[in-house]
Coordinates of N, CA and C in Angstrom, one line a residue:
Chain A
X23 N 50.1 17.7 10.3 CA 49.7 16.7 11.3 C 48.2 16.9 11.6
X24 N 47.4 15.9 11.3 CA 45.9 16.1 11.5 C 45.6 15.9 13.0
X25 N 46.4 15.3 13.8 CA 46.1 15.1 15.2 C 45.5 13.7 15.5
X26 N 45.2 13.0 14.4 CA 44.7 11.6 14.5 C 45.8 10.7 14.4
X27 N 45.9 9.8 15.3 CA 47.0 8.8 15.3 C 46.5 7.4 15.1
X28 N 47.2 6.7 14.2 CA 46.8 5.4 13.9 C 48.0 4.5 14.1
X29 N 47.8 3.3 14.7 CA 48.9 2.4 14.9 C 48.4 1.0 14.6
X30 N 49.2 0.1 14.0 CA 50.5 0.4 13.5 C 50.4 1.0 12.1
X31 N 51.5 1.5 11.6 CA 51.5 2.0 10.2 C 51.4 1.0 9.2
X32 N 52.1 -0.1 9.5 CA 52.2 -1.3 8.5 C 51.9 -2.5 9.3
X33 N 51.3 -3.5 8.6 CA 51.0 -4.8 9.3 C 51.0 -5.8 8.2
X34 N 51.7 -6.9 8.4 CA 51.7 -8.0 7.5 C 51.3 -9.2 8.3
X35 N 50.3 -9.9 7.8 CA 49.9 -11.1 8.5 C 49.4 -12.2 7.5
X36 N 49.1 -13.3 8.0 CA 48.7 -14.4 7.1 C 47.2 -14.6 7.1
X37 N 46.8 -15.2 6.0 CA 45.3 -15.5 5.9 C 44.9 -16.3 7.1
X38 N 43.6 -16.0 7.5 CA 43.0 -16.7 8.6 C 43.3 -16.0 10.0
X39 N 44.2 -15.1 10.0 CA 44.6 -14.5 11.2 C 43.7 -13.4 11.6
X40 N 43.9 -12.8 12.8 CA 43.1 -11.7 13.3 C 44.0 -10.6 13.7
X41 N 43.7 -9.3 13.4 CA 44.5 -8.2 13.7 C 43.6 -7.1 14.3
X42 N 44.2 -6.2 15.0 CA 43.5 -5.1 15.6 C 44.3 -3.8 15.2
X43 N 43.5 -2.9 14.7 CA 44.0 -1.6 14.3 C 43.5 -0.6 15.3
X44 N 44.4 0.4 15.7 CA 44.0 1.3 16.7 C 44.0 2.7 16.2
X45 N 43.1 3.5 16.8 CA 43.0 4.9 16.3 C 42.8 5.8 17.6
X46 N 43.6 6.8 17.7 CA 43.3 7.9 18.7 C 42.9 9.1 18.0
X47 N 41.7 9.6 18.3 CA 41.1 10.8 17.6 C 41.8 12.1 18.1
X48 N 41.5 13.1 17.4 CA 42.0 14.4 17.8 C 41.4 14.8 19.1
X49 N 42.2 15.5 19.9 CA 41.7 15.9 21.2 C 40.4 16.6 21.1
X50 N 39.4 16.2 21.8 CA 38.1 16.8 21.8 C 37.1 16.3 20.8
X51 N 37.5 15.5 19.9 CA 36.6 14.9 18.9 C 35.9 13.7 19.5
X52 N 34.6 13.6 19.2 CA 33.8 12.5 19.8 C 33.5 11.4 18.8
X53 N 33.6 11.8 17.5 CA 33.2 10.8 16.5 C 34.5 10.2 15.9
X54 N 34.5 8.9 15.7 CA 35.5 8.2 15.0 C 34.9 7.5 13.8
X55 N 35.6 7.5 12.7 CA 35.2 6.8 11.5 C 36.3 5.9 11.0
X56 N 35.9 4.8 10.4 CA 36.8 3.9 9.8 C 36.5 3.7 8.3
X57 N 37.6 3.7 7.5 CA 37.5 3.6 6.1 C 38.5 2.6 5.6
X58 N 38.1 1.9 4.5 CA 39.0 1.0 3.8 C 39.3 1.5 2.4
X59 N 40.5 1.5 2.0 CA 40.9 1.9 0.7 C 41.6 0.8 0.0
X60 N 41.1 0.2 -1.0 CA 41.7 -0.8 -1.8 C 41.6 -0.5 -3.3
X61 N 42.5 -1.2 -4.1 CA 42.5 -0.9 -5.5 C 41.2 -1.4 -6.1
X62 N 40.6 -2.5 -5.6 CA 39.4 -3.1 -6.1 C 38.2 -2.2 -5.8
X63 N 38.1 -1.9 -4.5 CA 36.8 -1.3 -4.0 C 36.9 0.2 -3.9
X64 N 38.1 0.8 -4.0 CA 38.2 2.2 -3.8 C 38.1 2.6 -2.4
X65 N 37.6 3.7 -2.1 CA 37.5 4.2 -0.7 C 36.1 3.9 -0.2
X66 N 36.1 3.2 0.9 CA 34.8 2.8 1.4 C 34.6 3.1 2.9
X67 N 33.5 3.6 3.2 CA 33.2 3.9 4.6 C 32.8 2.6 5.3
X68 N 33.4 2.4 6.4 CA 33.1 1.1 7.2 C 32.1 1.4 8.3
X69 N 32.4 2.3 9.2 CA 31.6 2.4 10.4 C 32.0 3.7 11.1
X70 N 31.0 4.3 11.9 CA 31.2 5.5 12.7 C 30.8 5.2 14.1
X71 N 31.6 5.7 15.0 CA 31.2 5.7 16.4 C 31.2 7.1 16.9
X72 N 30.2 7.4 17.8 CA 30.1 8.7 18.4 C 30.0 8.5 19.9
X73 N 30.9 9.0 20.6 CA 30.9 9.0 22.1 C 30.7 7.6 22.6
X74 N 31.3 6.6 22.0 CA 31.2 5.2 22.5 C 30.1 4.4 21.9
X75 N 29.2 5.0 21.1 CA 28.1 4.3 20.5 C 28.2 4.2 19.0
X76 N 27.8 3.1 18.4 CA 27.8 3.0 17.0 C 26.8 3.9 16.4
X77 N 27.2 4.7 15.4 CA 26.3 5.8 14.9 C 25.9 5.5 13.5
X78 N 26.8 5.0 12.6 CA 26.4 4.7 11.2 C 27.3 3.6 10.8
X79 N 26.7 2.8 9.9 CA 27.4 1.6 9.4 C 27.4 1.6 7.9
X80 N 28.5 1.3 7.4 CA 28.7 1.2 5.9 C 28.9 -0.2 5.5
X81 N 29.8 -0.4 4.6 CA 30.1 -1.7 4.0 C 31.1 -2.5 4.8
X82 N 30.7 -2.7 6.1 CA 31.6 -3.4 7.0 C 31.2 -4.9 7.0
X83 N 32.2 -5.8 6.7 CA 32.0 -7.2 6.7 C 31.7 -7.7 8.1
X84 N 31.0 -8.8 8.2 CA 30.7 -9.4 9.5 C 32.0 -9.9 10.2
X85 N 33.0 -10.2 9.4 CA 34.3 -10.6 10.0 C 35.0 -9.4 10.7
X86 N 34.5 -8.2 10.4 CA 35.1 -7.0 11.0 C 34.3 -6.5 12.1
X87 N 34.9 -5.9 13.1 CA 34.1 -5.3 14.2 C 34.9 -4.1 14.7
X88 N 34.2 -3.2 15.3 CA 34.9 -2.0 15.9 C 34.3 -1.7 17.2
X89 N 35.0 -0.9 17.9 CA 34.4 -0.3 19.1 C 35.2 1.0 19.5
X90 N 34.5 1.8 20.3 CA 35.1 3.0 20.8 C 35.1 3.0 22.3
X91 N 36.2 3.2 22.9 CA 36.3 3.1 24.3 C 36.0 4.4 25.1
X92 N 35.9 4.3 26.4 CA 35.5 5.5 27.1 C 36.5 6.6 26.9
X93 N 37.8 6.3 26.7 CA 38.7 7.4 26.4 C 38.7 7.9 25.0
X94 N 37.7 7.4 24.2 CA 37.4 7.8 22.8 C 38.3 7.2 21.8
X95 N 39.3 6.5 22.2 CA 40.1 5.8 21.1 C 39.3 4.6 20.6
X96 N 39.6 4.2 19.4 CA 38.8 3.2 18.7 C 39.7 2.1 18.2
X97 N 39.1 0.9 18.1 CA 39.9 -0.2 17.5 C 39.0 -0.9 16.5
X98 N 39.6 -1.3 15.4 CA 39.0 -2.0 14.3 C 39.6 -3.4 14.3
X99 N 38.8 -4.4 14.6 CA 39.2 -5.8 14.6 C 38.8 -6.5 13.3
X100 N 39.8 -7.1 12.7 CA 39.6 -7.8 11.4 C 40.0 -9.3 11.7
X101 N 39.1 -10.2 11.4 CA 39.3 -11.6 11.7 C 39.2 -12.4 10.5
X102 N 39.6 -13.7 10.6 CA 39.6 -14.6 9.5 C 40.0 -13.9 8.2
X103 N 41.2 -13.3 8.3 CA 41.6 -12.5 7.2 C 41.8 -13.2 5.9
X104 N 41.4 -12.5 4.8 CA 41.6 -13.1 3.4 C 42.5 -12.1 2.7
X105 N 43.0 -12.7 1.5 CA 43.9 -11.9 0.7 C 43.3 -10.5 0.3
X106 N 42.0 -10.6 0.1 CA 41.3 -9.4 -0.4 C 41.1 -8.4 0.7
X107 N 41.5 -8.7 1.9 CA 41.4 -7.7 3.0 C 42.6 -6.7 3.0
X108 N 43.6 -7.1 2.2 CA 44.7 -6.2 2.0 C 44.3 -4.8 1.6
X109 N 44.6 -3.8 2.3 CA 44.1 -2.5 2.0 C 44.8 -1.5 2.9
X110 N 44.5 -0.2 2.6 CA 44.9 0.9 3.6 C 43.6 1.2 4.4
X111 N 43.8 1.1 5.7 CA 42.6 1.4 6.6 C 42.9 2.8 7.2
X112 N 41.9 3.7 7.0 CA 42.0 5.0 7.6 C 41.0 5.1 8.7
X113 N 41.5 5.9 9.7 CA 40.6 6.4 10.8 C 40.5 7.9 10.6
X114 N 39.3 8.4 10.9 CA 39.1 9.9 10.9 C 38.3 10.2 12.2
X115 N 38.4 11.5 12.6 CA 37.6 11.9 13.7 C 37.0 13.3 13.4
X116 N 35.9 13.5 14.1 CA 35.3 14.9 14.0 C 34.7 15.2 15.3
X117 N 34.3 16.4 15.4 CA 33.8 16.9 16.7 C 32.4 16.4 17.1
X118 N 31.5 16.4 16.1 CA 30.2 16.1 16.5 C 29.7 14.8 15.8
X119 N 28.4 14.6 15.9 CA 27.8 13.4 15.6 C 27.5 13.1 14.1
X120 N 27.1 14.2 13.4 CA 26.7 14.0 12.0 C 27.9 13.8 11.1
X121 N 27.7 13.0 10.1 CA 28.8 12.7 9.2 C 29.0 13.9 8.2
X122 N 28.2 14.9 8.4 CA 28.4 16.1 7.6 C 29.5 17.0 8.1
X123 N 30.1 16.6 9.2 CA 31.2 17.4 9.8 C 32.5 17.3 9.0
X124 N 33.4 18.3 9.1 CA 34.7 18.1 8.6 C 35.4 17.0 9.4
X125 N 36.0 16.1 8.8 CA 36.7 15.0 9.4 C 38.2 15.1 9.1
X126 N 39.0 14.7 10.1 CA 40.4 14.8 10.0 C 40.9 13.3 10.0
X127 N 41.8 13.0 9.1 CA 42.2 11.7 8.9 C 43.6 11.4 9.4
X128 N 43.8 10.1 9.9 CA 45.1 9.6 10.3 C 45.8 9.3 9.0
X129 N 47.1 8.8 9.3 CA 48.0 8.5 8.2 C 47.6 7.1 7.6
X130 N 46.8 6.3 8.3 CA 46.4 5.0 7.7 C 47.3 3.9 8.2
X131 N 46.7 2.7 8.2 CA 47.4 1.5 8.5 C 47.4 0.6 7.2
X132 N 48.5 0.3 6.7 CA 48.6 -0.5 5.5 C 48.6 -2.0 5.9
X133 N 47.6 -2.7 5.6 CA 47.5 -4.1 6.0 C 47.8 -5.0 4.7
X134 N 48.7 -5.9 4.9 CA 49.0 -6.8 3.8 C 48.7 -8.2 4.3
X135 N 47.9 -8.9 3.7 CA 47.5 -10.3 4.0 C 48.2 -11.2 3.0
X136 N 49.0 -12.1 3.5 CA 49.8 -13.0 2.6 C 49.4 -14.5 2.8
Chain B
X142 N 19.3 4.5 -4.2 CA 20.7 4.3 -3.7 C 21.5 5.5 -4.0
X143 N 22.4 5.8 -3.2 CA 23.3 7.0 -3.4 C 24.5 6.6 -4.2
X144 N 25.0 7.5 -5.0 CA 26.1 7.2 -5.9 C 26.9 8.5 -6.2
X145 N 28.2 8.4 -6.3 CA 29.0 9.5 -6.7 C 29.8 9.1 -7.9
X146 N 29.8 9.8 -8.9 CA 30.5 9.5 -10.2 C 31.6 10.6 -10.5
X147 N 32.8 10.1 -10.5 CA 33.9 11.0 -11.0 C 34.4 10.4 -12.3
X148 N 33.9 10.9 -13.4 CA 34.1 10.3 -14.7 C 35.5 10.4 -15.2
X149 N 36.2 11.4 -14.7 CA 37.6 11.6 -15.1 C 38.5 10.7 -14.2
X150 N 39.1 9.7 -14.8 CA 39.9 8.8 -14.0 C 41.3 9.5 -13.8
X151 N 41.8 10.1 -14.8 CA 43.1 10.7 -14.7 C 43.2 11.9 -15.6
X152 N 43.8 13.0 -15.1 CA 43.9 14.2 -15.9 C 45.4 14.7 -15.8
X153 N 45.9 15.2 -16.9 CA 47.2 15.8 -16.8 C 47.1 17.2 -17.4
X154 N 47.7 18.1 -16.7 CA 47.7 19.5 -17.3 C 49.1 20.1 -17.0
X155 N 49.5 21.1 -17.7 CA 50.7 21.8 -17.5 C 50.5 22.8 -16.4
X156 N 51.6 23.0 -15.6 CA 51.5 23.9 -14.5 C 51.0 25.3 -15.0
X157 N 50.2 25.9 -14.2 CA 49.6 27.2 -14.4 C 48.3 27.2 -15.2
X158 N 48.0 26.0 -15.7 CA 46.7 25.9 -16.4 C 45.6 25.7 -15.3
X159 N 44.4 26.1 -15.7 CA 43.3 25.8 -14.8 C 42.8 24.4 -15.1
X160 N 42.2 23.8 -14.1 CA 41.7 22.4 -14.3 C 40.4 22.2 -13.5
X161 N 39.4 21.6 -14.1 CA 38.2 21.3 -13.4 C 38.0 19.8 -13.2
X162 N 37.7 19.4 -12.0 CA 37.4 18.0 -11.7 C 35.9 17.9 -11.5
X163 N 35.3 17.0 -12.2 CA 33.9 16.8 -12.2 C 33.4 15.8 -11.2
X164 N 32.2 16.1 -10.6 CA 31.6 15.2 -9.7 C 30.1 15.3 -9.9
X165 N 29.5 14.1 -10.2 CA 28.1 14.0 -10.3 C 27.6 13.1 -9.3
X166 N 26.5 13.4 -8.6 CA 26.0 12.6 -7.5 C 24.5 12.2 -7.7
X167 N 24.1 11.1 -7.1 CA 22.7 10.7 -7.1 C 22.3 10.5 -5.7
X168 N 21.2 11.0 -5.3 CA 20.6 10.8 -4.0 C 19.1 11.1 -4.0
X169 N 18.3 10.5 -3.2 CA 16.9 10.8 -3.1 C 16.6 11.7 -1.9
X170 N 17.7 11.8 -1.1 CA 17.5 12.6 0.1 C 17.4 14.1 -0.2
X171 N 16.7 14.9 0.6 CA 16.6 16.3 0.3 C 17.7 17.0 1.1
X172 N 18.2 16.4 2.2 CA 19.2 16.9 3.0 C 20.5 16.0 2.8
X173 N 21.5 16.6 2.4 CA 22.8 15.8 2.2 C 24.0 16.7 2.2
X174 N 25.1 16.1 2.4 CA 26.4 16.9 2.3 C 27.3 16.3 1.2
X175 N 28.0 17.2 0.6 CA 29.0 16.9 -0.4 C 30.3 17.3 0.1
X176 N 31.3 16.5 -0.3 CA 32.7 16.8 0.2 C 33.7 16.6 -1.0
X177 N 34.8 17.3 -0.8 CA 36.0 17.0 -1.6 C 37.2 16.7 -0.7
X178 N 37.9 15.7 -1.0 CA 39.1 15.3 -0.3 C 40.3 15.2 -1.3
X179 N 41.5 15.5 -0.8 CA 42.7 15.4 -1.5 C 43.5 14.3 -0.9
X180 N 44.1 13.4 -1.8 CA 45.0 12.4 -1.3 C 46.4 12.6 -2.1
X181 N 47.3 13.3 -1.5 CA 48.6 13.5 -2.1 C 49.4 12.2 -2.2
X182 N 50.5 12.2 -2.9 CA 51.3 11.0 -3.0 C 51.7 10.4 -1.7
X183 N 51.8 11.2 -0.6 CA 52.2 10.7 0.7 C 51.1 9.8 1.3
X184 N 49.9 9.9 0.8 CA 48.8 8.9 1.1 C 47.8 9.4 2.1
X185 N 48.0 10.5 2.8 CA 47.0 10.9 3.8 C 45.8 11.5 3.1
X186 N 44.7 11.6 3.7 CA 43.5 12.2 3.1 C 43.3 13.6 3.8
X187 N 43.1 14.6 2.9 CA 43.0 15.9 3.4 C 41.6 16.5 3.1
X188 N 40.9 16.9 4.0 CA 39.6 17.5 3.8 C 39.7 18.8 3.1
X189 N 39.0 19.1 2.0 CA 39.0 20.4 1.3 C 37.8 21.2 1.6
X190 N 36.6 20.6 1.4 CA 35.4 21.4 1.5 C 34.2 20.5 1.9
X191 N 33.2 21.1 2.5 CA 31.9 20.5 2.8 C 30.9 21.5 2.3
X192 N 29.9 20.9 1.7 CA 28.7 21.8 1.3 C 27.4 21.1 1.6
X193 N 26.5 21.7 2.2 CA 25.2 21.1 2.5 C 24.3 21.4 1.3
X194 N 23.2 20.6 1.2 CA 22.4 20.6 0.1 C 21.6 21.9 0.0
X195 N 21.5 22.6 1.1 CA 20.7 23.9 1.0 C 21.5 25.1 0.7
X196 N 22.8 24.9 0.5 CA 23.7 26.0 0.3 C 24.3 25.9 -1.1
X197 N 23.7 26.5 -2.1 CA 24.2 26.4 -3.4 C 25.2 27.5 -3.8
X198 N 25.6 28.3 -2.9 CA 26.6 29.3 -3.2 C 27.9 28.7 -3.6
X199 N 28.4 29.2 -4.6 CA 29.8 28.8 -5.0 C 30.8 29.3 -4.0
X200 N 31.9 28.5 -3.8 CA 32.9 28.9 -2.8 C 34.2 29.0 -3.5
X201 N 35.0 30.0 -3.0 CA 36.3 30.2 -3.5 C 37.2 30.2 -2.3
X202 N 38.3 29.4 -2.4 CA 39.3 29.5 -1.3 C 40.7 29.5 -2.0
X203 N 41.3 30.7 -2.1 CA 42.5 30.8 -2.8 C 42.4 30.4 -4.3
X204 N 43.2 29.4 -4.7 CA 43.1 29.0 -6.1 C 42.1 27.9 -6.3
X205 N 41.4 27.5 -5.2 CA 40.4 26.5 -5.3 C 39.0 27.1 -5.4
X206 N 38.1 26.6 -6.2 CA 36.7 27.0 -6.2 C 35.8 25.8 -6.5
X207 N 34.6 25.9 -6.0 CA 33.7 24.8 -6.1 C 32.4 25.3 -6.7
X208 N 31.8 24.6 -7.6 CA 30.5 25.0 -8.2 C 29.5 23.9 -8.0
X209 N 28.5 24.2 -7.1 CA 27.5 23.3 -6.7 C 26.2 23.6 -7.5
X210 N 25.7 22.7 -8.2 CA 24.5 22.9 -9.0 C 23.6 21.7 -8.8
X211 N 22.5 22.0 -8.0 CA 21.5 21.0 -7.7 C 20.8 20.5 -8.9
X212 N 20.6 21.5 -9.8 CA 19.8 21.2 -11.0 C 20.4 20.1 -11.9
X213 N 21.8 20.0 -11.8 CA 22.5 19.0 -12.6 C 23.1 18.0 -11.7
X214 N 22.9 18.0 -10.4 CA 23.5 17.1 -9.4 C 25.0 17.1 -9.5
X215 N 25.6 18.2 -9.6 CA 27.0 18.3 -9.8 C 27.7 19.2 -8.7
X216 N 28.9 18.8 -8.4 CA 29.7 19.5 -7.4 C 31.1 19.5 -7.9
X217 N 31.4 20.4 -8.9 CA 32.7 20.4 -9.6 C 33.7 21.3 -8.8
X218 N 34.9 20.9 -9.0 CA 36.1 21.5 -8.3 C 37.0 22.1 -9.3
X219 N 37.4 23.3 -9.2 CA 38.3 24.0 -10.1 C 39.5 24.4 -9.4
X220 N 40.7 24.1 -10.0 CA 42.0 24.6 -9.5 C 42.5 25.6 -10.5
X221 N 42.7 26.8 -10.1 CA 43.1 27.9 -11.0 C 44.7 28.0 -10.8
X222 N 45.3 28.2 -12.0 CA 46.8 28.4 -11.9 C 47.4 27.2 -11.2
X223 N 47.2 26.1 -11.7 CA 47.6 24.8 -11.0 C 49.1 24.9 -10.7
X224 N 49.5 24.1 -9.7 CA 50.9 24.0 -9.3 C 51.2 22.5 -9.1
X225 N 52.5 22.2 -9.2 CA 52.9 20.8 -9.1 C 52.4 20.2 -7.8
X226 N 52.4 21.0 -6.8 CA 51.9 20.5 -5.4 C 50.5 20.1 -5.5
X227 N 49.8 20.5 -6.5 CA 48.3 20.1 -6.6 C 48.2 18.6 -7.1
X228 N 49.3 18.0 -7.5 CA 49.2 16.7 -8.0 C 48.8 15.7 -6.9
X229 N 47.7 15.0 -7.1 CA 47.1 14.2 -6.1 C 46.0 13.4 -6.7
X230 N 45.4 12.6 -5.9 CA 44.1 12.0 -6.2 C 43.0 12.8 -5.4
X231 N 42.0 13.2 -6.1 CA 40.9 14.0 -5.5 C 39.6 13.1 -5.5
X232 N 39.0 13.1 -4.3 CA 37.8 12.3 -4.1 C 36.6 13.3 -3.8
X233 N 35.5 13.0 -4.5 CA 34.3 13.6 -4.2 C 33.5 12.6 -3.3
X234 N 32.7 13.1 -2.4 CA 32.0 12.2 -1.5 C 30.6 12.8 -1.1
X235 N 29.7 11.9 -0.8 CA 28.3 12.3 -0.5 C 27.9 11.6 0.9
X236 N 27.2 12.4 1.7 CA 26.6 11.8 2.9 C 25.2 12.2 3.0
X237 N 24.3 11.2 3.1 CA 22.9 11.5 3.1 C 22.3 11.3 4.4
X238 N 20.9 11.0 4.4 CA 20.2 10.9 5.6 C 20.6 9.7 6.5
X239 N 21.1 8.7 5.8 CA 21.5 7.5 6.5 C 22.9 7.6 7.1
X240 N 23.5 8.8 6.9 CA 24.9 9.1 7.4 C 26.0 8.2 6.9
X241 N 25.7 7.4 5.8 CA 26.7 6.6 5.2 C 27.4 7.5 4.2
X242 N 28.7 7.5 4.2 CA 29.5 8.4 3.3 C 29.9 7.5 2.1
X243 N 29.5 8.0 0.9 CA 29.8 7.4 -0.3 C 30.9 8.2 -1.1
X244 N 32.0 7.5 -1.5 CA 33.0 8.2 -2.2 C 33.0 7.8 -3.7
X245 N 33.4 8.8 -4.5 CA 33.6 8.5 -5.9 C 34.9 7.7 -6.0
X246 N 35.2 7.3 -7.3 CA 36.4 6.5 -7.5 C 37.7 7.3 -7.5
X247 N 37.5 8.6 -7.5 CA 38.7 9.5 -7.5 C 39.2 9.9 -8.9
X248 N 39.8 11.1 -8.9 CA 40.4 11.6 -10.2 C 41.9 11.8 -9.8
X249 N 42.8 11.2 -10.6 CA 44.2 11.3 -10.4 C 44.6 12.5 -11.2
X250 N 45.1 13.5 -10.6 CA 45.5 14.8 -11.2 C 47.1 14.9 -11.3
X251 N 47.6 15.0 -12.5 CA 49.0 15.2 -12.7 C 49.2 16.7 -13.1
X252 N 50.0 17.4 -12.4 CA 50.4 18.7 -12.8 C 51.9 18.7 -13.3
X253 N 52.0 18.9 -14.6 CA 53.4 18.8 -15.2 C 54.1 20.1 -15.2
X254 N 55.4 20.0 -14.8 CA 56.1 21.3 -14.7 C 56.5 21.9 -16.1

């Protein structure tokens, strides 16, 4: 158990809808990262937050947004969903700011858009 | 632009054989980090190692070893005396000055009993 909790584990929704994925980092970790893993694109870094502030941005679509709350949990919001958004979404956390840190991953949320 | 190439899509070896997973990277940054992650069939991602660009010492951890060579921009991963539990997809990744983490496509490793 990595100590990172992601909910829900599975999500099935229709095209055009909006969903929110939630991540609770390991106790004490200040950085949260979001990744998308799909067959087409492989594993992609989406975004990093550190202590509530956006720290680094990867290949995150404009339809997607994220935030980190004062209690350090994070949410990834996906809107106007398309079939191609079907993927496994991972959250990871690490202690400090730099992406060079060891990161611990959650079990992922499998999103299926139908 | 930064890039990570794992040319081996899939490898199968018999248990107890040694196997090396290749990783070649491209970056213009002088300071960067390289990583290896393991994704077993259960799906979670497990951190294996991090190496910064200034530390070219090879590392050994049990049956795992890593060979970092800046001259060839490679960060290869060797499993000695492989076991069935080593079957997984292994990802090499790079993080540079912009802090964006780039992953390779992964190498699917099958260890046959």
